[in-house]
Amino acid sequence: MRAAFSVCEEEFESSSARERQFKALEKELADALKLRLQALRDGPRRPALLGLQRDIEDALCGESFVQVATPIILAKKQLEKMSIGDGHHLSSQVFWLEGDKCLRPMLAPNLYSVSMDLLRIWEKPIRIFEIGSCFRKESQGNRHLNEFTMCNLVEWGLPEETRTERLRQLAHVVMAAAGIDEYEIEETNSEVYGPSLDIVQGDTELASGNIGPHFLDANWGIRSTWAGLGFGLERLLMTREKTNNIHSVGKSLSYLDGARLKIN
Ligand code: ATP
Ligand code: MG
């Protein structure tokens, strides 16, 4: 397809010859998009984003993780427990709603809350995960969406000395489900969690992970070891599909499964 763009560098005998070439190119590109949409209709019938979500769900359930589903609307107090109060600069990235509520910018506060209860009810180890939309006001770019799909998992009750190794194993489970085998794990510093481990490919952050006990745990009255990771599904897809347009793989009115819909 990229070869088609070489026409842009060509010289033409006349403006009508140029016009004809461009029309032909336009049709070629539109036909390719239509074929792609037809392949979706004939084949998986599910956009890659939802296919990836399902693959990760299956992989994590296969590792004895229990899936949870929590509300998208979050109380401000829950975010304050994550140390994101009015003064915190991440607070300006939050979509605030009336009545001290917001659209969740992360899944962690809800997972903390569910974990707090399950830790009373179930024996450890306890493994849970959620996959769902998160919302952040971001300066628009190729790697950020205002609404993106996060997968957040946490395992409670690990032997202390195994936490980092377990984090690596769990990263591998999700990366394998996503079909990405080239990635690195590097130490970094998160504004919310402090020292963290990022899963990256090149300079693209795919996930951030942490181990605990962590100072935030006390806000939910939790005392336990843990390992947890948060992945961005659209970043995983961009990486796997080698596209640099995150908007084409995310939830969209303009794209369906990576193909632009605004074609004739
Ligand atoms: P970045 O530094 O790239 O903005 P982050 O460190 O703020 O990301 P985290 O809070 O660690 O992001 O969220 C976990 C994962 O969610 C990230 O590693 C990334 O894959 C994904 N993610 C975060 N923000 C966005 C966004 N606005 N759009 C798409 N994916 C995102
Ligand atoms: Mg991060």
Short mmCIF file of C-alpha atoms in Angstrom, two decimals, residues 31-122:
data_model
loop_
_atom_site.label_atom_id
_atom_site.label_comp_id
_atom_site.label_asym_id
_atom_site.label_seq_id
_atom_site.Cartn_x
_atom_site.Cartn_y
_atom_site.Cartn_z
CA ASP A 31 -11.00 -0.77 -1.98
CA ALA A 32 -8.27 -1.96 0.38
CA LEU A 33 -10.20 -0.59 3.36
CA LYS A 34 -13.40 -2.22 2.13
CA LEU A 35 -11.59 -5.55 1.81
CA ARG A 36 -10.34 -5.17 5.35
CA LEU A 37 -13.82 -4.43 6.65
CA GLN A 38 -15.18 -7.41 4.69
CA ALA A 39 -12.50 -9.63 6.25
CA LEU A 40 -13.75 -8.53 9.68
CA ARG A 41 -17.30 -9.34 8.64
CA ASP A 42 -16.36 -12.77 7.27
CA GLY A 43 -13.78 -13.66 9.86
CA PRO A 44 -13.37 -12.87 13.52
CA ARG A 45 -16.43 -10.54 13.54
CA ARG A 46 -14.84 -8.90 16.54
CA PRO A 47 -12.41 -5.96 16.37
CA ALA A 48 -8.86 -6.70 17.47
CA LEU A 49 -9.37 -4.65 20.66
CA LEU A 50 -12.20 -6.91 21.81
CA GLY A 51 -10.39 -10.03 20.58
CA LEU A 52 -7.35 -9.03 22.61
CA GLN A 53 -9.52 -8.36 25.65
CA ARG A 54 -11.00 -11.85 25.35
CA ASP A 55 -7.56 -13.47 24.87
CA ILE A 56 -6.20 -11.75 27.97
CA GLU A 57 -9.31 -12.67 29.97
CA ASP A 58 -8.91 -16.34 28.96
CA ALA A 59 -5.18 -16.32 29.75
CA LEU A 60 -5.68 -14.77 33.20
CA CYS A 61 -8.66 -16.97 34.11
CA GLY A 62 -6.42 -19.87 33.04
CA GLU A 63 -3.92 -18.68 35.66
CA SER A 64 -6.65 -18.79 38.34
CA PHE A 65 -7.34 -15.05 38.28
CA VAL A 66 -10.95 -14.04 38.95
CA GLN A 67 -12.34 -11.32 36.72
CA VAL A 68 -14.20 -8.45 38.36
CA ALA A 69 -16.32 -5.67 36.86
CA THR A 70 -16.57 -2.38 38.75
CA PRO A 71 -18.23 0.99 37.99
CA ILE A 72 -16.70 3.52 35.66
CA ILE A 73 -17.92 6.39 37.85
CA LEU A 74 -15.59 6.82 40.79
CA ALA A 75 -15.97 8.83 43.99
CA LYS A 76 -13.39 11.60 44.47
CA LYS A 77 -12.60 10.09 47.88
CA GLN A 78 -11.41 6.89 46.21
CA LEU A 79 -8.95 8.86 44.12
CA GLU A 80 -7.75 10.74 47.18
CA LYS A 81 -6.91 7.37 48.70
CA MET A 82 -4.54 6.91 45.74
CA SER A 83 -2.91 10.21 46.83
CA ILE A 84 -4.49 12.05 43.88
CA GLY A 85 -6.06 14.99 45.70
CA ASP A 86 -6.87 18.52 44.46
CA GLY A 87 -3.25 19.64 44.54
CA HIS A 88 -1.91 16.64 42.64
CA HIS A 89 -1.09 17.42 39.04
CA LEU A 90 -2.82 14.21 37.84
CA SER A 91 -6.04 15.67 39.23
CA SER A 92 -6.08 18.07 36.27
CA GLN A 93 -6.13 15.04 33.95
CA VAL A 94 -9.30 13.72 35.54
CA PHE A 95 -12.75 14.12 33.93
CA TRP A 96 -14.68 15.47 36.91
CA LEU A 97 -18.43 14.97 37.18
CA GLU A 98 -20.95 16.71 39.41
CA GLY A 99 -21.13 15.68 43.05
CA ASP A 100 -17.50 14.87 43.78
CA LYS A 101 -17.38 12.07 41.25
CA CYS A 102 -15.25 11.42 38.20
CA LEU A 103 -14.71 9.00 35.32
CA ARG A 104 -12.12 6.56 36.62
CA PRO A 105 -8.63 7.41 35.34
CA MET A 106 -7.35 4.03 36.61
CA LEU A 107 -8.71 0.72 37.90
CA ALA A 108 -6.54 0.48 41.01
CA PRO A 109 -8.87 2.17 43.55
CA ASN A 110 -11.71 -0.22 42.67
CA LEU A 111 -9.41 -3.24 42.73
CA TYR A 112 -8.14 -2.14 46.14
CA SER A 113 -11.72 -1.89 47.36
CA VAL A 114 -12.77 -5.33 46.06
CA SER A 115 -9.51 -6.84 47.35
CA MET A 116 -10.10 -5.37 50.81
CA ASP A 117 -13.34 -7.37 51.03
CA LEU A 118 -12.06 -10.55 49.39
CA LEU A 119 -9.05 -10.63 51.70
CA ARG A 120 -11.55 -10.97 54.57
CA ILE A 121 -13.48 -13.73 52.82
CA TRP A 122 -10.98 -15.83 50.84
#
